[in-house]
PDB file of C-alpha atoms in Angstrom:
ATOM      1  CA  UNK A  23       2.630  11.396  22.710  1.00 78.00           C
ATOM      2  CA  UNK A  24       2.791   7.704  23.604  1.00 88.00           C
ATOM      3  CA  UNK A  25       4.394   5.354  21.086  1.00 91.00           C
ATOM      4  CA  UNK A  26       1.895   3.100  19.294  1.00 94.00           C
ATOM      5  CA  UNK A  27       1.959  -0.674  19.378  1.00 95.00           C
ATOM      6  CA  UNK A  28       1.937  -1.660  15.697  1.00 97.00           C
ATOM      7  CA  UNK A  29       1.781  -5.029  13.985  1.00 97.00           C
ATOM      8  CA  UNK A  30       2.070  -5.873  10.314  1.00 97.00           C
ATOM      9  CA  UNK A  31       0.588  -8.790   8.419  1.00 97.00           C
ATOM     10  CA  UNK A  32       3.070  -8.982   5.548  1.00 96.00           C
ATOM     11  CA  UNK A  33       6.654  -7.756   5.622  1.00 95.00           C
ATOM     12  CA  UNK A  34       7.064  -6.473   2.061  1.00 93.00           C
ATOM     13  CA  UNK A  35       8.121  -3.113   0.642  1.00 89.00           C
ATOM     14  CA  UNK A  36       5.238  -1.055   2.013  1.00 89.00           C
ATOM     15  CA  UNK A  37       5.752  -2.574   5.462  1.00 93.00           C
ATOM     16  CA  UNK A  38       9.412  -1.597   5.249  1.00 92.00           C
ATOM     17  CA  UNK A  39       8.547   1.939   4.103  1.00 90.00           C
ATOM     18  CA  UNK A  40       5.997   2.465   6.871  1.00 91.00           C
ATOM     19  CA  UNK A  41       8.258   0.958   9.510  1.00 92.00           C
ATOM     20  CA  UNK A  42      11.119   3.242   8.553  1.00 91.00           C
ATOM     21  CA  UNK A  43       8.908   6.328   8.735  1.00 91.00           C
ATOM     22  CA  UNK A  44       7.124   5.322  11.937  1.00 93.00           C
ATOM     23  CA  UNK A  45      10.380   4.635  13.766  1.00 93.00           C
ATOM     24  CA  UNK A  46      12.069   7.777  12.453  1.00 90.00           C
ATOM     25  CA  UNK A  47       9.112   9.945  13.508  1.00 88.00           C
ATOM     26  CA  UNK A  48       8.884   8.313  16.932  1.00 91.00           C
ATOM     27  CA  UNK A  49       5.319   7.166  16.240  1.00 93.00           C
ATOM     28  CA  UNK A  50       6.373   3.735  17.466  1.00 95.00           C
ATOM     29  CA  UNK A  51       9.528   2.047  18.739  1.00 95.00           C
ATOM     30  CA  UNK A  52      11.158  -1.267  17.907  1.00 95.00           C
ATOM     31  CA  UNK A  53      10.028  -3.016  21.091  1.00 95.00           C
ATOM     32  CA  UNK A  54       6.379  -2.277  20.236  1.00 96.00           C
ATOM     33  CA  UNK A  55       6.458  -3.678  16.682  1.00 97.00           C
ATOM     34  CA  UNK A  56       5.646  -7.227  15.572  1.00 97.00           C
ATOM     35  CA  UNK A  57       5.709  -8.297  11.912  1.00 97.00           C
ATOM     36  CA  UNK A  58       4.335 -11.549  10.523  1.00 97.00           C
ATOM     37  CA  UNK A  59       6.121 -12.707   7.381  1.00 96.00           C
ATOM     38  CA  UNK A  60       6.313 -16.221   5.881  1.00 95.00           C
ATOM     39  CA  UNK A  61       9.844 -15.886   4.436  1.00 95.00           C
ATOM     40  CA  UNK A  62      12.584 -16.475   6.986  1.00 96.00           C
ATOM     41  CA  UNK A  63      15.155 -14.412   5.076  1.00 97.00           C
ATOM     42  CA  UNK A  64      12.791 -11.442   5.004  1.00 97.00           C
ATOM     43  CA  UNK A  65      12.074 -11.778   8.735  1.00 97.00           C
ATOM     44  CA  UNK A  66      15.782 -11.727   9.531  1.00 97.00           C
ATOM     45  CA  UNK A  67      16.277  -8.703   7.276  1.00 97.00           C
ATOM     46  CA  UNK A  68      13.558  -6.712   9.059  1.00 97.00           C
ATOM     47  CA  UNK A  69      14.852  -7.760  12.480  1.00 96.00           C
ATOM     48  CA  UNK A  70      18.369  -6.636  11.645  1.00 97.00           C
ATOM     49  CA  UNK A  71      17.419  -3.390   9.922  1.00 95.00           C
ATOM     50  CA  UNK A  72      14.816  -2.129  12.400  1.00 96.00           C
ATOM     51  CA  UNK A  73      15.460  -4.101  15.628  1.00 96.00           C
ATOM     52  CA  UNK A  74      11.851  -5.339  15.662  1.00 96.00           C
ATOM     53  CA  UNK A  75      10.319  -8.714  16.451  1.00 97.00           C
ATOM     54  CA  UNK A  76       8.949 -10.966  13.709  1.00 97.00           C
ATOM     55  CA  UNK A  77       6.874 -14.122  13.547  1.00 97.00           C
ATOM     56  CA  UNK A  78       5.327 -16.544  11.073  1.00 95.00           C
ATOM     57  CA  UNK A  79       1.968 -16.301  12.850  1.00 94.00           C
ATOM     58  CA  UNK A  80      -0.686 -13.757  11.831  1.00 94.00           C
ATOM     59  CA  UNK A  81      -2.788 -14.635  14.873  1.00 92.00           C
ATOM     60  CA  UNK A  82       0.160 -13.867  17.164  1.00 94.00           C
ATOM     61  CA  UNK A  83       0.322 -10.333  15.730  1.00 95.00           C
ATOM     62  CA  UNK A  84      -3.400  -9.704  16.228  1.00 93.00           C
ATOM     63  CA  UNK A  85      -3.421 -11.135  19.748  1.00 91.00           C
ATOM     64  CA  UNK A  86      -0.282  -9.263  20.771  1.00 93.00           C
ATOM     65  CA  UNK A  87      -1.577  -5.901  19.554  1.00 94.00           C
ATOM     66  CA  UNK A  88      -4.972  -6.217  21.255  1.00 89.00           C
ATOM     67  CA  UNK A  89      -7.531  -3.436  21.536  1.00 90.00           C
ATOM     68  CA  UNK A  90      -4.965  -0.693  22.133  1.00 91.00           C
ATOM     69  CA  UNK A  91      -2.822  -1.572  19.132  1.00 95.00           C
ATOM     70  CA  UNK A  92      -2.796  -1.233  15.350  1.00 96.00           C
ATOM     71  CA  UNK A  93      -2.464  -3.960  12.724  1.00 96.00           C
ATOM     72  CA  UNK A  94      -1.504  -2.942   9.187  1.00 97.00           C
ATOM     73  CA  UNK A  95      -2.818  -5.349   6.551  1.00 96.00           C
ATOM     74  CA  UNK A  96       0.060  -5.322   4.074  1.00 94.00           C
ATOM     75  CA  UNK A  97      -0.339  -8.711   2.373  1.00 93.00           C
ATOM     76  CA  UNK A  98      -1.144  -9.125  -1.307  1.00 88.00           C
ATOM     77  CA  UNK A  99      -4.898  -8.723  -1.973  1.00 86.00           C
ATOM     78  CA  UNK A 100      -5.228 -12.240  -3.377  1.00 86.00           C
ATOM     79  CA  UNK A 101      -4.079 -13.799  -0.089  1.00 89.00           C
ATOM     80  CA  UNK A 102      -6.090 -11.543   2.226  1.00 89.00           C
ATOM     81  CA  UNK A 103      -8.740 -14.173   3.004  1.00 89.00           C
ATOM     82  CA  UNK A 104      -6.096 -16.785   3.811  1.00 91.00           C
ATOM     83  CA  UNK A 105      -4.135 -14.336   5.980  1.00 90.00           C
ATOM     84  CA  UNK A 106      -7.221 -13.487   8.044  1.00 89.00           C
ATOM     85  CA  UNK A 107      -8.660 -17.001   8.181  1.00 86.00           C
ATOM     86  CA  UNK A 108      -9.071 -18.393  11.666  1.00 79.00           C
ATOM     87  CA  UNK A 109      -8.394 -15.160  13.523  1.00 79.00           C
ATOM     88  CA  UNK A 110     -10.734 -14.571  16.448  1.00 70.00           C
ATOM     89  CA  UNK A 111     -11.673 -10.923  16.775  1.00 72.00           C
ATOM     90  CA  UNK A 112     -14.439  -9.337  18.830  1.00 73.00           C
ATOM     91  CA  UNK A 113     -15.203  -5.603  18.952  1.00 68.00           C
ATOM     92  CA  UNK A 114     -14.089  -5.598  22.599  1.00 75.00           C
ATOM     93  CA  UNK A 115     -10.618  -7.006  21.879  1.00 81.00           C
ATOM     94  CA  UNK A 116      -9.929  -6.122  18.243  1.00 89.00           C
ATOM     95  CA  UNK A 117      -7.019  -3.881  17.323  1.00 94.00           C
ATOM     96  CA  UNK A 118      -7.525  -1.153  14.738  1.00 95.00           C
ATOM     97  CA  UNK A 119      -6.853  -2.648  11.315  1.00 96.00           C
ATOM     98  CA  UNK A 120      -5.447  -0.407   8.590  1.00 97.00           C
ATOM     99  CA  UNK A 121      -5.661  -2.017   5.163  1.00 95.00           C
ATOM    100  CA  UNK A 122      -3.260  -0.882   2.449  1.00 93.00           C
ATOM    101  CA  UNK A 123      -4.437  -3.634   0.071  1.00 90.00           C
ATOM    102  CA  UNK A 124      -5.592  -2.352  -3.314  1.00 85.00           C
ATOM    103  CA  UNK A 125      -9.093  -3.346  -4.405  1.00 83.00           C
ATOM    104  CA  UNK A 126     -10.157  -5.003  -1.123  1.00 90.00           C
ATOM    105  CA  UNK A 127     -13.230  -3.081   0.024  1.00 92.00           C
ATOM    106  CA  UNK A 128     -14.291  -2.499   3.599  1.00 94.00           C
ATOM    107  CA  UNK A 129     -17.308  -4.747   2.968  1.00 93.00           C
ATOM    108  CA  UNK A 130     -14.973  -7.567   1.885  1.00 92.00           C
ATOM    109  CA  UNK A 131     -12.749  -7.043   4.914  1.00 92.00           C
ATOM    110  CA  UNK A 132     -15.746  -7.120   7.247  1.00 91.00           C
ATOM    111  CA  UNK A 133     -16.949 -10.337   5.611  1.00 91.00           C
ATOM    112  CA  UNK A 134     -13.526 -11.807   6.493  1.00 90.00           C
ATOM    113  CA  UNK A 135     -14.130 -10.972  10.156  1.00 88.00           C
ATOM    114  CA  UNK A 136     -12.362  -7.604  10.355  1.00 90.00           C
ATOM    115  CA  UNK A 137     -14.738  -5.088  11.958  1.00 85.00           C
ATOM    116  CA  UNK A 138     -12.746  -2.149  13.319  1.00 92.00           C
ATOM    117  CA  UNK A 139     -11.010  -1.167  10.112  1.00 95.00           C
ATOM    118  CA  UNK A 140      -9.836   1.703   7.942  1.00 97.00           C
ATOM    119  CA  UNK A 141      -8.874   1.402   4.303  1.00 96.00           C
ATOM    120  CA  UNK A 142      -6.119   3.485   2.774  1.00 95.00           C
ATOM    121  CA  UNK A 143      -4.337   3.833  -0.549  1.00 91.00           C
ATOM    122  CA  UNK A 144      -0.650   4.798  -0.257  1.00 91.00           C
ATOM    123  CA  UNK A 145       1.822   5.075  -3.133  1.00 92.00           C
ATOM    124  CA  UNK A 146       5.410   4.045  -3.800  1.00 89.00           C
ATOM    125  CA  UNK A 147       7.071   7.405  -2.929  1.00 92.00           C
ATOM    126  CA  UNK A 148       6.233   6.383   0.644  1.00 90.00           C
ATOM    127  CA  UNK A 149       9.510   4.453   0.322  1.00 86.00           C
ATOM    128  CA  UNK A 150      11.365   7.793   0.474  1.00 89.00           C
ATOM    129  CA  UNK A 151       9.021   9.470   2.973  1.00 90.00           C
ATOM    130  CA  UNK A 152       7.183  11.490   0.327  1.00 95.00           C
ATOM    131  CA  UNK A 153       4.063   9.400  -0.115  1.00 94.00           C
ATOM    132  CA  UNK A 154       0.545  10.594  -0.814  1.00 96.00           C
ATOM    133  CA  UNK A 155      -2.335   8.618   0.690  1.00 96.00           C
ATOM    134  CA  UNK A 156      -6.009   8.915   1.507  1.00 97.00           C
ATOM    135  CA  UNK A 157      -8.162   6.843   3.831  1.00 97.00           C
ATOM    136  CA  UNK A 158     -11.742   6.057   4.757  1.00 97.00           C
ATOM    137  CA  UNK A 159     -13.065   4.634   8.025  1.00 97.00           C
ATOM    138  CA  UNK A 160     -15.246   1.560   8.292  1.00 95.00           C
ATOM    139  CA  UNK A 161     -18.598   1.764  10.127  1.00 93.00           C
ATOM    140  CA  UNK A 162     -17.163   0.306  13.348  1.00 91.00           C
ATOM    141  CA  UNK A 163     -14.154   2.645  13.461  1.00 92.00           C
ATOM    142  CA  UNK A 164     -14.315   5.805  15.560  1.00 91.00           C
ATOM    143  CA  UNK A 165     -13.059   9.334  14.973  1.00 92.00           C
ATOM    144  CA  UNK A 166     -10.201   8.616  17.372  1.00 94.00           C
ATOM    145  CA  UNK A 167      -9.317   5.661  15.147  1.00 95.00           C
ATOM    146  CA  UNK A 168      -9.136   8.143  12.276  1.00 96.00           C
ATOM    147  CA  UNK A 169      -6.590  10.188  14.206  1.00 95.00           C
ATOM    148  CA  UNK A 170      -4.478   7.035  14.633  1.00 95.00           C
ATOM    149  CA  UNK A 171      -4.669   6.284  10.903  1.00 97.00           C
ATOM    150  CA  UNK A 172      -3.422   9.799  10.184  1.00 96.00           C
ATOM    151  CA  UNK A 173      -0.557   9.362  12.672  1.00 94.00           C
ATOM    152  CA  UNK A 174       0.504   6.153  10.967  1.00 94.00           C
ATOM    153  CA  UNK A 175       0.195   7.253   7.337  1.00 94.00           C
ATOM    154  CA  UNK A 176       1.587  10.761   7.910  1.00 93.00           C
ATOM    155  CA  UNK A 177       4.862   9.146   8.978  1.00 91.00           C
ATOM    156  CA  UNK A 178       5.609   8.545   5.279  1.00 91.00           C
ATOM    157  CA  UNK A 179       4.011  11.603   3.662  1.00 95.00           C
ATOM    158  CA  UNK A 180       0.693  13.345   3.069  1.00 96.00           C
ATOM    159  CA  UNK A 181      -2.533  11.743   4.366  1.00 96.00           C
ATOM    160  CA  UNK A 182      -6.041  12.918   3.442  1.00 97.00           C
ATOM    161  CA  UNK A 183      -9.376  11.769   4.897  1.00 96.00           C
ATOM    162  CA  UNK A 184     -12.266  10.863   2.570  1.00 96.00           C
ATOM    163  CA  UNK A 185     -15.947  10.602   3.381  1.00 92.00           C
ATOM    164  CA  UNK A 186     -16.837   8.047   0.711  1.00 94.00           C
ATOM    165  CA  UNK A 187     -15.005   4.789   0.026  1.00 94.00           C
ATOM    166  CA  UNK A 188     -15.827   5.036  -3.683  1.00 93.00           C
ATOM    167  CA  UNK A 189     -13.433   7.991  -3.923  1.00 96.00           C
ATOM    168  CA  UNK A 190     -10.514   5.675  -3.131  1.00 95.00           C
ATOM    169  CA  UNK A 191     -10.741   4.481  -6.732  1.00 93.00           C
ATOM    170  CA  UNK A 192     -10.105   8.059  -7.874  1.00 95.00           C
ATOM    171  CA  UNK A 193      -7.198   8.245  -5.421  1.00 96.00           C
ATOM    172  CA  UNK A 194      -5.838   5.054  -6.979  1.00 93.00           C
ATOM    173  CA  UNK A 195      -6.034   6.615 -10.433  1.00 95.00           C
ATOM    174  CA  UNK A 196      -4.439   9.880  -9.304  1.00 97.00           C
ATOM    175  CA  UNK A 197      -1.805   9.367  -6.596  1.00 96.00           C
ATOM    176  CA  UNK A 198      -1.703   5.559  -6.476  1.00 93.00           C
ATOM    177  CA  UNK A 199      -0.862   5.174 -10.165  1.00 94.00           C
ATOM    178  CA  UNK A 200       0.415   8.734 -10.571  1.00 97.00           C
ATOM    179  CA  UNK A 201       4.103   8.036  -9.907  1.00 96.00           C
ATOM    180  CA  UNK A 202       4.211   6.024 -13.132  1.00 96.00           C
ATOM    181  CA  UNK A 203       2.843   8.998 -15.084  1.00 98.00           C
ATOM    182  CA  UNK A 204       5.476  11.264 -13.546  1.00 98.00           C
ATOM    183  CA  UNK A 205       8.240   8.765 -14.343  1.00 98.00           C
ATOM    184  CA  UNK A 206       7.081   8.757 -17.967  1.00 98.00           C
ATOM    185  CA  UNK A 207       7.161  12.568 -17.963  1.00 98.00           C
ATOM    186  CA  UNK A 208      10.706  12.631 -16.564  1.00 98.00           C
ATOM    187  CA  UNK A 209      11.844   9.973 -19.036  1.00 98.00           C
ATOM    188  CA  UNK A 210      10.301  11.883 -21.946  1.00 98.00           C
ATOM    189  CA  UNK A 211      11.878  15.175 -20.884  1.00 98.00           C
ATOM    190  CA  UNK A 212      15.255  13.494 -20.583  1.00 98.00           C
ATOM    191  CA  UNK A 213      14.825  11.913 -24.031  1.00 98.00           C
ATOM    192  CA  UNK A 214      14.056  15.363 -25.399  1.00 98.00           C
ATOM    193  CA  UNK A 215      17.293  16.627 -23.925  1.00 98.00           C
ATOM    194  CA  UNK A 216      19.234  13.711 -25.454  1.00 98.00           C
ATOM    195  CA  UNK A 217      17.619  14.329 -28.845  1.00 98.00           C
ATOM    196  CA  UNK A 218      18.912  17.869 -28.663  1.00 98.00           C
ATOM    197  CA  UNK A 219      22.473  16.944 -27.745  1.00 98.00           C
ATOM    198  CA  UNK A 220      22.646  16.548 -23.961  1.00 98.00           C
ATOM    199  CA  UNK A 221      24.416  13.520 -22.425  1.00 98.00           C
ATOM    200  CA  UNK A 222      21.794  11.118 -21.078  1.00 98.00           C
ATOM    201  CA  UNK A 223      22.959  11.217 -17.458  1.00 98.00           C
ATOM    202  CA  UNK A 224      22.933  15.013 -17.454  1.00 98.00           C
ATOM    203  CA  UNK A 225      19.523  15.131 -19.154  1.00 98.00           C
ATOM    204  CA  UNK A 226      18.023  12.738 -16.610  1.00 98.00           C
ATOM    205  CA  UNK A 227      19.368  14.663 -13.625  1.00 98.00           C
ATOM    206  CA  UNK A 228      18.071  17.952 -15.041  1.00 98.00           C
ATOM    207  CA  UNK A 229      14.630  16.490 -15.811  1.00 98.00           C
ATOM    208  CA  UNK A 230      14.305  14.865 -12.386  1.00 98.00           C
ATOM    209  CA  UNK A 231      15.356  17.997 -10.503  1.00 98.00           C
ATOM    210  CA  UNK A 232      13.019  20.139 -12.621  1.00 98.00           C
ATOM    211  CA  UNK A 233      10.046  17.975 -11.657  1.00 98.00           C
ATOM    212  CA  UNK A 234      11.111  17.874  -7.998  1.00 97.00           C
ATOM    213  CA  UNK A 235      11.476  21.653  -7.773  1.00 97.00           C
ATOM    214  CA  UNK A 236       8.299  22.354  -9.706  1.00 97.00           C
ATOM    215  CA  UNK A 237       6.297  20.022  -7.455  1.00 97.00           C
ATOM    216  CA  UNK A 238       7.641  21.852  -4.421  1.00 96.00           C
ATOM    217  CA  UNK A 239       6.509  25.198  -5.844  1.00 97.00           C
ATOM    218  CA  UNK A 240       2.928  23.950  -6.340  1.00 97.00           C
ATOM    219  CA  UNK A 241       2.686  23.404  -2.572  1.00 94.00           C
ATOM    220  CA  UNK A 242       2.716  27.160  -2.001  1.00 93.00           C
ATOM    221  CA  UNK A 243      -0.161  29.592  -2.437  1.00 93.00           C
ATOM    222  CA  UNK A 244      -0.051  29.907  -6.233  1.00 96.00           C
ATOM    223  CA  UNK A 245      -2.133  27.727  -8.539  1.00 97.00           C
ATOM    224  CA  UNK A 246      -0.152  25.628 -11.053  1.00 97.00           C
ATOM    225  CA  UNK A 247      -1.616  27.715 -13.882  1.00 97.00           C
ATOM    226  CA  UNK A 248      -0.193  30.886 -12.320  1.00 97.00           C
ATOM    227  CA  UNK A 249       3.219  29.265 -11.976  1.00 97.00           C
ATOM    228  CA  UNK A 250       3.081  28.085 -15.599  1.00 97.00           C
ATOM    229  CA  UNK A 251       2.107  31.543 -16.827  1.00 97.00           C
ATOM    230  CA  UNK A 252       5.003  33.080 -14.928  1.00 97.00           C
ATOM    231  CA  UNK A 253       7.462  30.976 -16.962  1.00 97.00           C
ATOM    232  CA  UNK A 254       5.776  31.734 -20.300  1.00 97.00           C
ATOM    233  CA  UNK A 255       7.297  34.969 -21.658  1.00 97.00           C
ATOM    234  CA  UNK A 256       5.382  36.497 -24.605  1.00 97.00           C
ATOM    235  CA  UNK A 257       6.664  34.963 -27.826  1.00 97.00           C
ATOM    236  CA  UNK A 258       9.300  33.027 -25.879  1.00 97.00           C
ATOM    237  CA  UNK A 259      10.603  29.484 -25.705  1.00 98.00           C
ATOM    238  CA  UNK A 260       8.296  28.152 -22.979  1.00 98.00           C
ATOM    239  CA  UNK A 261       5.045  29.215 -24.641  1.00 98.00           C
ATOM    240  CA  UNK A 262       6.261  27.496 -27.809  1.00 98.00           C
ATOM    241  CA  UNK A 263       6.715  24.298 -25.808  1.00 98.00           C
ATOM    242  CA  UNK A 264       3.470  24.451 -23.810  1.00 97.00           C
ATOM    243  CA  UNK A 265       1.478  25.322 -26.950  1.00 98.00           C
ATOM    244  CA  UNK A 266       2.879  22.176 -28.566  1.00 98.00           C
ATOM    245  CA  UNK A 267       1.839  20.093 -25.547  1.00 97.00           C
ATOM    246  CA  UNK A 268      -1.692  21.517 -25.789  1.00 97.00           C
ATOM    247  CA  UNK A 269      -1.822  20.874 -29.528  1.00 97.00           C
ATOM    248  CA  UNK A 270      -0.795  17.243 -29.047  1.00 97.00           C
ATOM    249  CA  UNK A 271      -3.351  16.624 -26.285  1.00 97.00           C
ATOM    250  CA  UNK A 272      -1.061  16.466 -23.230  1.00 97.00           C
ATOM    251  CA  UNK A 273      -3.680  17.657 -20.743  1.00 97.00           C
ATOM    252  CA  UNK A 274      -6.377  15.343 -22.154  1.00 98.00           C
ATOM    253  CA  UNK A 275      -3.986  12.381 -22.104  1.00 98.00           C
ATOM    254  CA  UNK A 276      -3.173  12.845 -18.410  1.00 98.00           C
ATOM    255  CA  UNK A 277      -6.833  13.279 -17.417  1.00 98.00           C
ATOM    256  CA  UNK A 278      -7.734  10.181 -19.451  1.00 98.00           C
ATOM    257  CA  UNK A 279      -4.950   8.157 -17.790  1.00 98.00           C
ATOM    258  CA  UNK A 280      -6.210   9.031 -14.305  1.00 97.00           C
ATOM    259  CA  UNK A 281      -9.757   8.137 -15.335  1.00 97.00           C
ATOM    260  CA  UNK A 282      -8.743   4.833 -16.950  1.00 97.00           C
ATOM    261  CA  UNK A 283      -6.817   3.791 -13.838  1.00 95.00           C
ATOM    262  CA  UNK A 284      -9.766   4.783 -11.632  1.00 94.00           C
ATOM    263  CA  UNK A 285     -12.173   2.719 -13.742  1.00 93.00           C
ATOM    264  CA  UNK A 286      -9.851  -0.292 -13.619  1.00 92.00           C
ATOM    265  CA  UNK A 287      -9.664   0.021  -9.825  1.00 89.00           C
ATOM    266  CA  UNK A 288     -13.472  -0.032  -9.720  1.00 88.00           C
ATOM    267  CA  UNK A 289     -13.523  -3.166 -11.862  1.00 87.00           C
ATOM    268  CA  UNK A 290     -10.984  -4.928  -9.649  1.00 83.00           C
ATOM    269  CA  UNK A 291     -13.010  -4.062  -6.556  1.00 80.00           C
ATOM    270  CA  UNK A 292     -15.942  -6.046  -7.964  1.00 80.00           C
ATOM    271  CA  UNK A 293     -13.977  -9.263  -8.465  1.00 74.00           C
TER     272      UNK A 293
END
């Protein structure tokens, strides 16, 4: 499969994560990448790490990519309008834009002049190639554009297609914000180990590996409830622990956290 020509507006952490995955997977190659970034030190860093070209000019990225290329919108949401201001884009010459900006709707992007666009919500584990993202296509994007989005986002993890942009707010609440919930779970488990006599470094390693292994097991054919039941021996230690979690509202707390984050994402999208 031919390597994609990919540009980035914004050279921050998510740009770095995507670049690393795209180059490692062979989805693109250094000579076909152009990153616009205002900070000179950051440009030099990306050039040295990935052997790619950089520029200060957003318009240079868009023009260079052209109709056959991809431009990832990786700037902060509050500077999106400024980053896209003055760019000339027609449907005949526009690259495919993939927005990873939280809270910036397709309607807002189209009002800024971006027509052929997809919107996606990645998460921070993309930095280690284990991200979880979902995307939705704008009205002027084709099914073949969707295949390109999946090629790009799958380079750093799982990528799911959605039929309704409103569902991206639920994705934000679940997988976008979810790493923070998992970090709290790992921290709490480690604290429990420390409370019961384990050295903190040992407790943290055990908690982290337990979550990593358990997550891997849920990707098989068994439902998480089946896996949980398999650990719970009658009258044993695990059922004592899970019963306590149920009593203290663990399940309700997690569901409520996802919902609260989703609702906040909806609010931010209206600003």
